[in-house]
Coordinates of C-alpha atoms in Angstrom, one line a residue:
Chain A
X485 CA 157.1 -29.1 -66.2
X486 CA 154.1 -27.3 -67.6
X487 CA 153.0 -29.2 -70.7
X488 CA 149.8 -27.0 -71.1
X489 CA 150.2 -23.3 -70.4
X490 CA 147.5 -20.7 -70.1
X491 CA 149.6 -17.5 -69.7
X492 CA 146.8 -15.1 -69.0
X493 CA 145.4 -15.7 -65.5
X494 CA 142.5 -13.4 -66.1
X495 CA 140.6 -11.6 -68.9
X496 CA 138.0 -8.9 -68.8
X497 CA 135.6 -8.4 -71.7
X498 CA 132.6 -6.2 -72.4
X499 CA 129.3 -8.0 -72.9
X500 CA 128.6 -8.6 -76.7
X501 CA 132.3 -8.5 -77.6
X502 CA 134.6 -11.4 -78.5
X503 CA 136.5 -13.3 -75.7
X504 CA 139.7 -15.0 -76.9
X505 CA 141.3 -17.4 -74.5
X506 CA 144.7 -18.8 -75.4
X507 CA 146.5 -22.0 -74.6
X508 CA 150.0 -23.3 -75.5
X509 CA 151.3 -26.8 -75.2
X510 CA 154.8 -28.3 -75.5
X511 CA 154.1 -32.0 -76.0
X512 CA 153.9 -32.8 -79.8
X513 CA 152.2 -36.1 -78.9
X514 CA 149.0 -34.4 -77.8
X515 CA 146.3 -35.2 -80.3
X516 CA 143.2 -34.1 -78.6
X517 CA 142.3 -30.8 -76.9
X518 CA 139.4 -29.8 -74.8
X519 CA 138.1 -26.6 -73.1
X520 CA 136.3 -26.7 -69.8
X521 CA 134.5 -24.1 -67.9
X522 CA 134.4 -24.0 -64.2
X523 CA 132.2 -22.0 -61.8
X524 CA 133.1 -21.7 -58.1
X525 CA 132.3 -24.8 -56.0
X526 CA 131.5 -26.8 -59.1
X527 CA 133.4 -29.3 -61.2
X528 CA 134.8 -28.4 -64.6
X529 CA 132.1 -28.6 -67.4
X530 CA 133.1 -29.8 -70.8
X531 CA 132.6 -27.0 -73.5
X532 CA 134.2 -28.0 -76.7
X533 CA 137.0 -30.2 -78.1
X534 CA 139.1 -30.5 -81.2
X535 CA 141.1 -33.4 -82.6
X536 CA 144.6 -32.7 -84.0
X537 CA 143.4 -33.6 -87.5
X538 CA 141.3 -30.4 -87.5
X539 CA 142.2 -26.8 -87.2
X540 CA 138.8 -25.5 -86.2
X541 CA 135.7 -26.7 -84.4
X542 CA 132.6 -24.6 -83.8
X543 CA 129.6 -25.1 -81.5
X544 CA 127.2 -22.2 -81.2
X545 CA 129.0 -19.2 -79.7
X546 CA 132.2 -21.2 -79.1
X547 CA 134.9 -21.9 -81.6
X548 CA 138.2 -23.5 -80.9
X549 CA 141.2 -23.0 -83.3
X550 CA 144.2 -25.2 -83.3
X551 CA 147.6 -24.2 -84.8
X552 CA 149.7 -27.4 -84.6
X553 CA 152.9 -25.8 -86.0
X554 CA 152.7 -23.2 -83.2
X555 CA 151.4 -25.7 -80.6
X556 CA 148.7 -23.2 -79.8
X557 CA 145.0 -23.3 -79.4
X558 CA 142.4 -20.6 -78.7
X559 CA 138.8 -20.5 -77.6
X560 CA 136.7 -17.7 -79.1
X561 CA 133.4 -16.8 -77.5
X562 CA 131.2 -14.6 -79.6
X563 CA 129.2 -12.7 -78.4
X564 CA 130.3 -12.9 -74.8
X565 CA 127.6 -12.9 -72.1
X566 CA 127.8 -12.2 -68.4
X567 CA 126.9 -15.9 -67.7
X568 CA 130.2 -16.8 -69.5
X569 CA 132.1 -15.4 -66.5
X570 CA 134.0 -18.4 -65.1
X571 CA 137.4 -20.0 -65.1
X572 CA 138.3 -21.7 -68.4
X573 CA 140.7 -24.6 -68.5
X574 CA 142.5 -25.8 -71.5
X575 CA 143.3 -29.6 -71.4
X576 CA 145.2 -31.9 -73.7
X577 CA 145.7 -35.6 -74.1
X578 CA 147.6 -38.1 -76.2
X579 CA 144.7 -40.5 -76.7
X580 CA 146.9 -42.7 -78.9
X581 CA 149.3 -43.4 -76.0
X582 CA 147.1 -43.5 -72.9
X583 CA 143.6 -43.9 -71.6
X584 CA 143.0 -40.3 -72.3
X585 CA 144.4 -38.7 -69.2
X586 CA 144.0 -35.0 -69.4
X587 CA 146.7 -32.5 -68.7
X588 CA 145.2 -29.2 -67.6
X589 CA 146.4 -25.7 -67.9
X590 CA 146.1 -23.4 -64.8
X591 CA 143.1 -21.7 -66.1
X592 CA 142.0 -18.2 -67.2
X593 CA 139.4 -16.4 -65.2
X594 CA 137.0 -14.6 -67.7
X595 CA 134.9 -11.7 -66.5
X596 CA 132.2 -10.5 -68.9
X597 CA 131.0 -7.1 -67.8
X598 CA 127.4 -5.9 -68.7
Chain B
X762 CA 121.2 -34.9 -67.9
X763 CA 123.3 -37.6 -66.3
X764 CA 125.6 -36.5 -63.5
X765 CA 128.6 -37.7 -61.7
X766 CA 127.9 -37.5 -58.0
X767 CA 130.5 -37.0 -55.3
X768 CA 130.1 -37.3 -51.5
X769 CA 130.8 -35.7 -49.2
X770 CA 131.0 -32.2 -50.5
X771 CA 133.4 -31.2 -47.7
X772 CA 135.5 -33.4 -45.5
X773 CA 137.7 -32.2 -42.6
X774 CA 140.1 -34.8 -41.2
X775 CA 143.0 -34.9 -38.8
X776 CA 146.5 -35.4 -40.2
X777 CA 147.4 -39.1 -40.3
X778 CA 143.7 -40.2 -40.5
X779 CA 142.3 -42.3 -43.4
X780 CA 139.7 -40.7 -45.7
X781 CA 137.5 -42.2 -48.4
X782 CA 136.1 -40.0 -51.1
X783 CA 133.1 -41.4 -52.9
X784 CA 131.9 -41.0 -56.4
X785 CA 129.0 -42.4 -58.5
X786 CA 130.0 -42.1 -62.1
X787 CA 127.5 -42.0 -65.0
X788 CA 126.1 -45.5 -65.4
X789 CA 127.1 -46.3 -69.0
X790 CA 130.6 -44.8 -68.7
X791 CA 133.6 -47.1 -68.9
X792 CA 136.5 -44.9 -67.8
X793 CA 136.9 -43.3 -64.4
X794 CA 139.3 -40.7 -63.1
X795 CA 140.3 -38.8 -60.1
X796 CA 141.8 -35.3 -60.3
X797 CA 142.7 -32.8 -57.7
X798 CA 143.1 -29.1 -57.5
X799 CA 145.1 -27.5 -54.7
X800 CA 143.8 -24.0 -54.0
X801 CA 145.0 -21.6 -56.6
X802 CA 146.8 -24.2 -58.7
X803 CA 145.9 -26.2 -61.8
X804 CA 143.8 -29.3 -61.9
X805 CA 146.1 -32.4 -61.7
X806 CA 145.6 -35.9 -62.9
X807 CA 145.8 -38.6 -60.2
X808 CA 144.6 -41.9 -61.6
X809 CA 142.5 -43.5 -64.3
X810 CA 140.6 -46.7 -64.0
X811 CA 139.2 -49.0 -66.7
X812 CA 138.0 -52.6 -66.7
X813 CA 138.4 -52.9 -62.9
X814 CA 142.0 -51.9 -62.7
X815 CA 144.2 -48.8 -62.7
X816 CA 145.2 -48.0 -66.2
X817 CA 147.4 -45.0 -65.4
X818 CA 148.5 -43.0 -62.4
X819 CA 150.6 -39.9 -61.8
X820 CA 153.5 -39.4 -59.5
X821 CA 151.1 -37.8 -57.0
X822 CA 149.3 -41.1 -56.7
X823 CA 151.7 -42.9 -54.4
X824 CA 151.3 -45.8 -52.0
X825 CA 149.1 -43.6 -49.7
X826 CA 146.4 -43.6 -52.4
X827 CA 144.2 -46.4 -53.6
X828 CA 141.0 -46.6 -55.7
X829 CA 138.2 -49.1 -55.8
X830 CA 135.0 -49.8 -57.6
X831 CA 133.5 -52.0 -55.0
X832 CA 130.0 -52.7 -56.3
X833 CA 129.9 -51.7 -60.0
X834 CA 128.4 -48.2 -59.3
X835 CA 130.6 -46.5 -56.7
X836 CA 134.2 -45.4 -57.4
X837 CA 136.2 -44.5 -54.3
X838 CA 139.5 -42.8 -53.6
X839 CA 141.2 -43.7 -50.3
X840 CA 144.0 -41.8 -48.7
X841 CA 145.5 -44.0 -46.0
X842 CA 147.3 -41.5 -43.9
X843 CA 146.5 -37.9 -44.8
X844 CA 149.1 -35.1 -44.9
X845 CA 148.5 -31.4 -44.7
X846 CA 149.4 -31.1 -48.4
X847 CA 146.6 -33.4 -49.3
X848 CA 144.2 -30.6 -48.7
X849 CA 142.6 -29.9 -52.1
X850 CA 139.4 -30.2 -54.1
X851 CA 139.2 -33.8 -55.4
X852 CA 137.2 -34.3 -58.6
X853 CA 135.9 -37.5 -59.9
X854 CA 135.2 -37.8 -63.6
X855 CA 133.9 -40.4 -66.0
X856 CA 133.9 -40.9 -69.7
X857 CA 132.5 -43.2 -72.4
X858 CA 135.9 -43.5 -73.9
X859 CA 138.3 -41.9 -76.2
X860 CA 137.3 -38.7 -78.0
X861 CA 134.5 -38.1 -75.5
X862 CA 134.6 -35.2 -73.1
X863 CA 134.8 -36.1 -69.5
X864 CA 131.9 -35.4 -67.1
X865 CA 133.1 -34.1 -63.8
X866 CA 131.5 -34.3 -60.4
X867 CA 131.2 -31.1 -58.2
X868 CA 134.2 -32.2 -56.1
X869 CA 135.0 -33.0 -52.5
X870 CA 136.8 -30.3 -50.6
X871 CA 139.3 -32.1 -48.4
X872 CA 140.8 -30.2 -45.5
X873 CA 143.5 -31.8 -43.5
X874 CA 144.2 -30.2 -40.1

């Protein structure tokens, strides 16, 4: 039962262009969403988060959009840089009902080409 | 920047042996977690720990698994009798609390042979 789905296993983008990573979820109780970036042989690194009371959160080149009615969120990276090449995980939690245990998607491998 | 430290980085063990994976969370964090990632699969929640006790655990976290915070700084995951399918990257994470992102360690690659 995949509560958090990242349907694109990989994405290739040219440097300077926008990268859009998508994530869908099924559990309507989720109220907090996070994006993590992971390089090989390292742990996931927190990137950006969004609460369900918002529909957009921006931090520098990274913007997360949340569409609650569609149970969909996306991460936009503008402009994309070669150093952004990594696996990106979407994660969700129902903080109201738990200690914040995260449910992760399978990840999308982003390759940014110079 | 504060880090979550995990040791060892790689552990090879024989099936049926006990292993202990060690983590030093960030000192002022209150919530501690173990996750694992089997090669090619998603990161899976194992257990959360708060106020010196398990607060939640997944179906994966059966009687073979246990966690401890023996001395106020270390946070350990013990697997009593390892199986081949326990081979995975095990990530420790800590957090200040709700609405804070987690900080993950670099992981321990466990290989059961």
